[in-house]
PDB file of C-alpha atoms in Angstrom:
ATOM      1  CA  UNK A   1      -3.562  13.442  -0.640  1.00  0.00           C
ATOM      2  CA  UNK A   2      -1.407  16.502   0.232  1.00  0.00           C
ATOM      3  CA  UNK A   3      -0.382  14.806   3.476  1.00  0.00           C
ATOM      4  CA  UNK A   4       0.544  11.645   1.612  1.00  0.00           C
ATOM      5  CA  UNK A   5       2.749  13.434  -0.954  1.00  0.00           C
ATOM      6  CA  UNK A   6       4.356  15.545   1.855  1.00  0.00           C
ATOM      7  CA  UNK A   7       5.193  12.385   3.798  1.00  0.00           C
ATOM      8  CA  UNK A   8       6.626  10.761   0.646  1.00  0.00           C
ATOM      9  CA  UNK A   9       8.832  13.813   0.135  1.00  0.00           C
ATOM     10  CA  UNK A  10      10.219  13.508   3.617  1.00  0.00           C
ATOM     11  CA  UNK A  11      10.848   9.803   3.074  1.00  0.00           C
ATOM     12  CA  UNK A  12      12.703  10.563  -0.135  1.00  0.00           C
ATOM     13  CA  UNK A  13      14.904  13.126   1.529  1.00  0.00           C
ATOM     14  CA  UNK A  14      15.706  10.834   4.426  1.00  0.00           C
ATOM     15  CA  UNK A  15      16.286   7.718   2.360  1.00  0.00           C
ATOM     16  CA  UNK A  16      19.887   8.013   1.177  1.00  0.00           C
ATOM     17  CA  UNK A  17      21.922   5.465  -0.770  1.00  0.00           C
ATOM     18  CA  UNK A  18      25.573   5.487   0.108  1.00  0.00           C
ATOM     19  CA  UNK A  19      28.506   4.121  -1.880  1.00  0.00           C
ATOM     20  CA  UNK A  20      32.279   4.268  -1.391  1.00  0.00           C
ATOM     21  CA  UNK A  21      34.594   5.162  -4.269  1.00  0.00           C
ATOM     22  CA  UNK A  22      37.614   2.936  -4.904  1.00  0.00           C
ATOM     23  CA  UNK A  23      40.958   4.598  -4.381  1.00  0.00           C
ATOM     24  CA  UNK A  24      42.829   5.537  -7.535  1.00  0.00           C
ATOM     25  CA  UNK A  25      44.853   2.653  -8.930  1.00  0.00           C
ATOM     26  CA  UNK A  26      43.176   0.014  -6.722  1.00  0.00           C
ATOM     27  CA  UNK A  27      42.285  -3.200  -8.503  1.00  0.00           C
ATOM     28  CA  UNK A  28      38.578  -4.107  -8.237  1.00  0.00           C
ATOM     29  CA  UNK A  29      37.741  -7.799  -7.876  1.00  0.00           C
ATOM     30  CA  UNK A  30      35.172  -9.469 -10.116  1.00  0.00           C
ATOM     31  CA  UNK A  31      32.733  -9.810  -7.236  1.00  0.00           C
ATOM     32  CA  UNK A  32      33.056  -6.127  -6.387  1.00  0.00           C
ATOM     33  CA  UNK A  33      32.346  -5.194 -10.019  1.00  0.00           C
ATOM     34  CA  UNK A  34      29.283  -7.468  -9.977  1.00  0.00           C
ATOM     35  CA  UNK A  35      27.931  -5.810  -6.849  1.00  0.00           C
ATOM     36  CA  UNK A  36      28.554  -2.334  -8.190  1.00  0.00           C
ATOM     37  CA  UNK A  37      26.745  -3.173 -11.442  1.00  0.00           C
ATOM     38  CA  UNK A  38      23.682  -4.649  -9.637  1.00  0.00           C
ATOM     39  CA  UNK A  39      20.650  -2.536 -10.487  1.00  0.00           C
ATOM     40  CA  UNK A  40      18.595  -1.620  -7.429  1.00  0.00           C
ATOM     41  CA  UNK A  41      14.829  -1.162  -8.183  1.00  0.00           C
ATOM     42  CA  UNK A  42      14.718   1.963  -5.950  1.00  0.00           C
ATOM     43  CA  UNK A  43      11.127   2.975  -6.604  1.00  0.00           C
ATOM     44  CA  UNK A  44       8.052   0.698  -6.614  1.00  0.00           C
ATOM     45  CA  UNK A  45       4.561   2.086  -7.449  1.00  0.00           C
ATOM     46  CA  UNK A  46       1.478  -0.137  -7.215  1.00  0.00           C
ATOM     47  CA  UNK A  47      -2.092   0.723  -8.113  1.00  0.00           C
ATOM     48  CA  UNK A  48      -5.192  -1.438  -8.393  1.00  0.00           C
ATOM     49  CA  UNK A  49      -8.246  -2.844  -6.584  1.00  0.00           C
ATOM     50  CA  UNK A  50      -8.636  -3.378  -2.826  1.00  0.00           C
ATOM     51  CA  UNK A  51     -11.370  -5.501  -1.299  1.00  0.00           C
ATOM     52  CA  UNK A  52     -12.506  -6.974   1.988  1.00  0.00           C
ATOM     53  CA  UNK A  53     -13.143 -10.585   2.986  1.00  0.00           C
ATOM     54  CA  UNK A  54     -14.407 -12.190   6.214  1.00  0.00           C
ATOM     55  CA  UNK A  55     -17.280 -11.863   8.648  1.00  0.00           C
ATOM     56  CA  UNK A  56     -19.502  -8.943   7.681  1.00  0.00           C
ATOM     57  CA  UNK A  57     -17.699  -8.191   4.425  1.00  0.00           C
ATOM     58  CA  UNK A  58     -20.841  -8.910   2.379  1.00  0.00           C
ATOM     59  CA  UNK A  59     -22.682  -6.192   4.351  1.00  0.00           C
ATOM     60  CA  UNK A  60     -20.128  -3.580   3.363  1.00  0.00           C
ATOM     61  CA  UNK A  61     -21.487  -2.921  -0.137  1.00  0.00           C
ATOM     62  CA  UNK A  62     -18.512  -1.487  -2.061  1.00  0.00           C
ATOM     63  CA  UNK A  63     -17.646  -0.770  -5.660  1.00  0.00           C
ATOM     64  CA  UNK A  64     -14.652   0.478  -7.627  1.00  0.00           C
ATOM     65  CA  UNK A  65     -12.365   0.335  -4.554  1.00  0.00           C
ATOM     66  CA  UNK A  66      -8.808   1.476  -5.254  1.00  0.00           C
ATOM     67  CA  UNK A  67      -5.358   1.186  -3.697  1.00  0.00           C
ATOM     68  CA  UNK A  68      -2.125   3.050  -4.271  1.00  0.00           C
ATOM     69  CA  UNK A  69       1.219   2.060  -2.748  1.00  0.00           C
ATOM     70  CA  UNK A  70       4.536   3.854  -3.202  1.00  0.00           C
ATOM     71  CA  UNK A  71       7.780   2.542  -1.690  1.00  0.00           C
ATOM     72  CA  UNK A  72      11.455   3.392  -1.809  1.00  0.00           C
ATOM     73  CA  UNK A  73      13.453   0.147  -1.624  1.00  0.00           C
ATOM     74  CA  UNK A  74      17.097  -0.903  -1.598  1.00  0.00           C
ATOM     75  CA  UNK A  75      18.096  -4.101  -3.393  1.00  0.00           C
ATOM     76  CA  UNK A  76      20.800  -6.169  -1.647  1.00  0.00           C
ATOM     77  CA  UNK A  77      22.148  -8.915  -3.980  1.00  0.00           C
ATOM     78  CA  UNK A  78      22.814 -12.378  -2.619  1.00  0.00           C
ATOM     79  CA  UNK A  79      26.287 -13.252  -3.883  1.00  0.00           C
ATOM     80  CA  UNK A  80      26.548 -15.732  -6.721  1.00  0.00           C
ATOM     81  CA  UNK A  81      22.806 -15.879  -7.503  1.00  0.00           C
ATOM     82  CA  UNK A  82      19.907 -14.113  -9.210  1.00  0.00           C
ATOM     83  CA  UNK A  83      18.271 -13.553  -5.822  1.00  0.00           C
ATOM     84  CA  UNK A  84      18.309 -10.487  -3.581  1.00  0.00           C
ATOM     85  CA  UNK A  85      16.720  -9.031  -0.468  1.00  0.00           C
ATOM     86  CA  UNK A  86      15.051  -5.650  -0.602  1.00  0.00           C
ATOM     87  CA  UNK A  87      13.969  -3.689   2.484  1.00  0.00           C
ATOM     88  CA  UNK A  88      12.182  -0.376   2.143  1.00  0.00           C
ATOM     89  CA  UNK A  89       9.821   2.269   3.426  1.00  0.00           C
ATOM     90  CA  UNK A  90       6.652   3.622   1.879  1.00  0.00           C
ATOM     91  CA  UNK A  91       3.023   4.752   1.989  1.00  0.00           C
ATOM     92  CA  UNK A  92      -0.118   2.650   1.375  1.00  0.00           C
ATOM     93  CA  UNK A  93      -3.469   4.297   0.702  1.00  0.00           C
ATOM     94  CA  UNK A  94      -6.772   2.382   0.384  1.00  0.00           C
ATOM     95  CA  UNK A  95     -10.144   3.801  -0.658  1.00  0.00           C
ATOM     96  CA  UNK A  96     -13.354   1.767  -0.180  1.00  0.00           C
ATOM     97  CA  UNK A  97     -16.162   3.253  -2.215  1.00  0.00           C
ATOM     98  CA  UNK A  98     -19.623   2.453  -0.765  1.00  0.00           C
ATOM     99  CA  UNK A  99     -22.732   1.760  -2.780  1.00  0.00           C
ATOM    100  CA  UNK A 100     -25.898   3.333  -1.263  1.00  0.00           C
ATOM    101  CA  UNK A 101     -24.585   3.155   2.300  1.00  0.00           C
ATOM    102  CA  UNK A 102     -22.479   5.035   4.822  1.00  0.00           C
ATOM    103  CA  UNK A 103     -20.205   3.705   7.567  1.00  0.00           C
ATOM    104  CA  UNK A 104     -20.053   5.387  10.982  1.00  0.00           C
ATOM    105  CA  UNK A 105     -16.590   4.892  12.442  1.00  0.00           C
ATOM    106  CA  UNK A 106     -17.204   7.265  15.367  1.00  0.00           C
ATOM    107  CA  UNK A 107     -19.905   5.079  16.967  1.00  0.00           C
ATOM    108  CA  UNK A 108     -19.022   4.203  20.572  1.00  0.00           C
ATOM    109  CA  UNK A 109     -20.308   0.612  20.323  1.00  0.00           C
ATOM    110  CA  UNK A 110     -18.952  -0.614  16.957  1.00  0.00           C
ATOM    111  CA  UNK A 111     -18.522   0.638  13.380  1.00  0.00           C
ATOM    112  CA  UNK A 112     -22.084   0.778  12.053  1.00  0.00           C
ATOM    113  CA  UNK A 113     -23.500   0.598   8.539  1.00  0.00           C
ATOM    114  CA  UNK A 114     -26.493   2.542   7.362  1.00  0.00           C
ATOM    115  CA  UNK A 115     -28.152   1.727   4.076  1.00  0.00           C
ATOM    116  CA  UNK A 116     -29.181   4.932   2.335  1.00  0.00           C
ATOM    117  CA  UNK A 117     -29.243   6.559  -1.110  1.00  0.00           C
ATOM    118  CA  UNK A 118     -29.271  10.018   0.369  1.00  0.00           C
ATOM    119  CA  UNK A 119     -25.567  10.473  -0.463  1.00  0.00           C
ATOM    120  CA  UNK A 120     -24.144  10.860  -3.918  1.00  0.00           C
ATOM    121  CA  UNK A 121     -20.756   9.476  -2.829  1.00  0.00           C
ATOM    122  CA  UNK A 122     -19.484   7.762   0.344  1.00  0.00           C
ATOM    123  CA  UNK A 123     -16.095   6.239   1.068  1.00  0.00           C
ATOM    124  CA  UNK A 124     -13.718   4.993   3.746  1.00  0.00           C
ATOM    125  CA  UNK A 125     -10.016   5.880   3.326  1.00  0.00           C
ATOM    126  CA  UNK A 126      -7.026   4.476   5.256  1.00  0.00           C
ATOM    127  CA  UNK A 127      -3.381   5.484   5.043  1.00  0.00           C
ATOM    128  CA  UNK A 128      -0.455   3.433   6.365  1.00  0.00           C
ATOM    129  CA  UNK A 129       3.231   4.083   6.805  1.00  0.00           C
ATOM    130  CA  UNK A 130       4.732   0.778   5.601  1.00  0.00           C
ATOM    131  CA  UNK A 131       7.985  -1.148   5.896  1.00  0.00           C
ATOM    132  CA  UNK A 132       8.190  -3.802   3.163  1.00  0.00           C
ATOM    133  CA  UNK A 133      10.743  -6.634   2.878  1.00  0.00           C
ATOM    134  CA  UNK A 134      11.033  -8.734  -0.299  1.00  0.00           C
ATOM    135  CA  UNK A 135      12.942 -11.766  -1.509  1.00  0.00           C
ATOM    136  CA  UNK A 136      13.481 -11.120  -5.205  1.00  0.00           C
ATOM    137  CA  UNK A 137      14.476 -13.122  -8.265  1.00  0.00           C
ATOM    138  CA  UNK A 138      15.721 -11.282 -11.348  1.00  0.00           C
ATOM    139  CA  UNK A 139      16.676 -12.830 -14.670  1.00  0.00           C
ATOM    140  CA  UNK A 140      18.984  -9.887 -15.445  1.00  0.00           C
ATOM    141  CA  UNK A 141      20.486  -8.786 -12.049  1.00  0.00           C
ATOM    142  CA  UNK A 142      22.479  -5.870 -13.512  1.00  0.00           C
ATOM    143  CA  UNK A 143      19.514  -4.245 -15.236  1.00  0.00           C
ATOM    144  CA  UNK A 144      16.204  -3.856 -13.329  1.00  0.00           C
ATOM    145  CA  UNK A 145      14.488  -2.666 -16.492  1.00  0.00           C
ATOM    146  CA  UNK A 146      14.904  -5.982 -18.362  1.00  0.00           C
ATOM    147  CA  UNK A 147      13.996  -9.640 -18.024  1.00  0.00           C
ATOM    148  CA  UNK A 148      11.687 -11.736 -15.923  1.00  0.00           C
ATOM    149  CA  UNK A 149      11.224 -10.686 -12.245  1.00  0.00           C
ATOM    150  CA  UNK A 150       9.400 -12.103  -9.266  1.00  0.00           C
ATOM    151  CA  UNK A 151       9.205 -11.296  -5.570  1.00  0.00           C
ATOM    152  CA  UNK A 152       7.545 -12.505  -2.385  1.00  0.00           C
ATOM    153  CA  UNK A 153       7.564 -10.776   0.927  1.00  0.00           C
ATOM    154  CA  UNK A 154       5.917  -9.251   3.959  1.00  0.00           C
ATOM    155  CA  UNK A 155       5.117  -5.657   4.915  1.00  0.00           C
ATOM    156  CA  UNK A 156       4.248  -4.078   8.210  1.00  0.00           C
ATOM    157  CA  UNK A 157       2.090  -0.974   8.251  1.00  0.00           C
ATOM    158  CA  UNK A 158       1.311   1.687  10.890  1.00  0.00           C
ATOM    159  CA  UNK A 159      -2.117   3.363  10.528  1.00  0.00           C
ATOM    160  CA  UNK A 160      -1.627   7.069  10.092  1.00  0.00           C
ATOM    161  CA  UNK A 161      -5.180   8.066   9.197  1.00  0.00           C
ATOM    162  CA  UNK A 162      -8.660   6.606   8.835  1.00  0.00           C
ATOM    163  CA  UNK A 163     -11.628   8.686   7.724  1.00  0.00           C
ATOM    164  CA  UNK A 164     -14.951   8.612   5.963  1.00  0.00           C
ATOM    165  CA  UNK A 165     -16.079  11.177   3.389  1.00  0.00           C
ATOM    166  CA  UNK A 166     -19.625  11.616   2.118  1.00  0.00           C
ATOM    167  CA  UNK A 167     -21.103  13.951  -0.484  1.00  0.00           C
ATOM    168  CA  UNK A 168     -24.820  14.713  -0.504  1.00  0.00           C
ATOM    169  CA  UNK A 169     -27.422  17.314  -1.210  1.00  0.00           C
ATOM    170  CA  UNK A 170     -29.337  19.209   1.501  1.00  0.00           C
ATOM    171  CA  UNK A 171     -32.149  21.390   0.113  1.00  0.00           C
ATOM    172  CA  UNK A 172     -30.283  21.696  -3.161  1.00  0.00           C
ATOM    173  CA  UNK A 173     -26.836  22.491  -1.724  1.00  0.00           C
ATOM    174  CA  UNK A 174     -23.802  20.247  -2.013  1.00  0.00           C
ATOM    175  CA  UNK A 175     -22.702  19.124   1.456  1.00  0.00           C
ATOM    176  CA  UNK A 176     -19.407  17.325   2.193  1.00  0.00           C
ATOM    177  CA  UNK A 177     -19.062  15.527   5.532  1.00  0.00           C
ATOM    178  CA  UNK A 178     -15.774  14.129   6.754  1.00  0.00           C
ATOM    179  CA  UNK A 179     -15.247  12.102   9.950  1.00  0.00           C
ATOM    180  CA  UNK A 180     -11.830  10.954  11.134  1.00  0.00           C
ATOM    181  CA  UNK A 181     -11.234   8.283  13.777  1.00  0.00           C
ATOM    182  CA  UNK A 182      -8.736   5.491  14.265  1.00  0.00           C
ATOM    183  CA  UNK A 183     -10.498   4.096  17.363  1.00  0.00           C
ATOM    184  CA  UNK A 184     -12.054   0.993  15.745  1.00  0.00           C
ATOM    185  CA  UNK A 185      -9.050   0.199  13.513  1.00  0.00           C
ATOM    186  CA  UNK A 186      -6.055  -1.998  14.326  1.00  0.00           C
ATOM    187  CA  UNK A 187      -3.046   0.247  14.666  1.00  0.00           C
ATOM    188  CA  UNK A 188      -0.775  -2.143  12.765  1.00  0.00           C
ATOM    189  CA  UNK A 189      -1.363  -4.118   9.608  1.00  0.00           C
ATOM    190  CA  UNK A 190       0.720  -7.120   8.475  1.00  0.00           C
ATOM    191  CA  UNK A 191       0.376  -8.409   4.945  1.00  0.00           C
ATOM    192  CA  UNK A 192       1.912 -10.993   2.588  1.00  0.00           C
ATOM    193  CA  UNK A 193       2.954  -9.655  -0.808  1.00  0.00           C
ATOM    194  CA  UNK A 194       3.795 -11.074  -4.233  1.00  0.00           C
ATOM    195  CA  UNK A 195       4.824  -9.663  -7.596  1.00  0.00           C
ATOM    196  CA  UNK A 196       5.580 -11.199 -11.003  1.00  0.00           C
ATOM    197  CA  UNK A 197       6.401  -9.471 -14.236  1.00  0.00           C
ATOM    198  CA  UNK A 198       8.812  -8.509 -16.932  1.00  0.00           C
ATOM    199  CA  UNK A 199      11.017  -5.438 -17.064  1.00  0.00           C
ATOM    200  CA  UNK A 200       9.469  -2.401 -15.388  1.00  0.00           C
ATOM    201  CA  UNK A 201       5.938  -3.877 -15.303  1.00  0.00           C
ATOM    202  CA  UNK A 202       4.431  -6.513 -13.060  1.00  0.00           C
ATOM    203  CA  UNK A 203       1.228  -7.837 -11.496  1.00  0.00           C
ATOM    204  CA  UNK A 204       1.047  -7.655  -7.679  1.00  0.00           C
ATOM    205  CA  UNK A 205      -1.163  -9.108  -4.993  1.00  0.00           C
ATOM    206  CA  UNK A 206      -1.394  -8.616  -1.189  1.00  0.00           C
ATOM    207  CA  UNK A 207      -3.344 -10.201   1.631  1.00  0.00           C
ATOM    208  CA  UNK A 208      -3.665  -8.739   5.152  1.00  0.00           C
ATOM    209  CA  UNK A 209      -2.819 -11.283   7.863  1.00  0.00           C
ATOM    210  CA  UNK A 210      -4.863  -9.419  10.502  1.00  0.00           C
ATOM    211  CA  UNK A 211      -8.216  -7.723  10.573  1.00  0.00           C
ATOM    212  CA  UNK A 212      -8.823  -4.160   9.442  1.00  0.00           C
ATOM    213  CA  UNK A 213     -10.907  -3.459  12.542  1.00  0.00           C
ATOM    214  CA  UNK A 214     -10.300  -4.259  16.207  1.00  0.00           C
ATOM    215  CA  UNK A 215     -12.307  -7.177  17.619  1.00  0.00           C
ATOM    216  CA  UNK A 216     -16.017  -6.339  17.506  1.00  0.00           C
ATOM    217  CA  UNK A 217     -19.321  -8.142  16.984  1.00  0.00           C
ATOM    218  CA  UNK A 218     -20.016  -6.606  13.612  1.00  0.00           C
ATOM    219  CA  UNK A 219     -17.010  -6.846  11.289  1.00  0.00           C
ATOM    220  CA  UNK A 220     -13.997  -9.111  11.260  1.00  0.00           C
ATOM    221  CA  UNK A 221     -12.628  -8.336   7.813  1.00  0.00           C
ATOM    222  CA  UNK A 222      -9.198  -8.635   6.149  1.00  0.00           C
ATOM    223  CA  UNK A 223      -8.175  -6.545   3.156  1.00  0.00           C
ATOM    224  CA  UNK A 224      -6.681  -7.893  -0.011  1.00  0.00           C
ATOM    225  CA  UNK A 225      -5.561  -6.171  -3.207  1.00  0.00           C
ATOM    226  CA  UNK A 226      -4.265  -6.807  -6.667  1.00  0.00           C
ATOM    227  CA  UNK A 227      -3.240  -4.697  -9.667  1.00  0.00           C
ATOM    228  CA  UNK A 228      -0.335  -3.336 -11.686  1.00  0.00           C
ATOM    229  CA  UNK A 229       3.151  -2.546 -10.380  1.00  0.00           C
ATOM    230  CA  UNK A 230       5.775  -0.248 -11.917  1.00  0.00           C
ATOM    231  CA  UNK A 231       9.335  -0.533 -10.670  1.00  0.00           C
ATOM    232  CA  UNK A 232      12.882   0.293 -11.585  1.00  0.00           C
ATOM    233  CA  UNK A 233      15.010   3.507 -11.762  1.00  0.00           C
TER     234      UNK A 233
END
């Protein structure tokens, strides 16, 4: 998690929003005033459930999976309408919590599943650097904290890290094992996105358009997620 927050800090420092001041005495047109008053929805935070669907998904016995996405976005109004385009940059983190099984992502043949209750906890975690793009509708364009809002879009993600983490007991001692490997994972992830809500709060959903893993004979699974979104500022 430290790496995630450090990366977000760098993104925040590098993501500037620039505006030009009008010269003194210059008349501002109505359209310019409207653009200046348009509220931006800079920050979007999403948290909820992430799951897997596809060939082999039923063999990956998971429970209480969770996702967290944080993005800095810039809202560009489409003149004369309640619609806007919003590009951005962010981080997406997914945690798949396994139930009485472990997943070996370092196997040279394919990612392999082992059913066992020898471990107290076992999970797979992936972290992506993401570039989202949304088409938005806002009932109140000049105030992102009010009114009905909806958005559909796409996001592209670059896999920064993939690792498994298990916690077990060996002769009475707590043992934590962590294995990191991106070999069996697709480097890029493309997903469709949707949000609908009111004011700062919304429901979101995503569906990955390509498989989590590279082509193999064991798993051909796509991720999906849904949950609560907070936006505004």
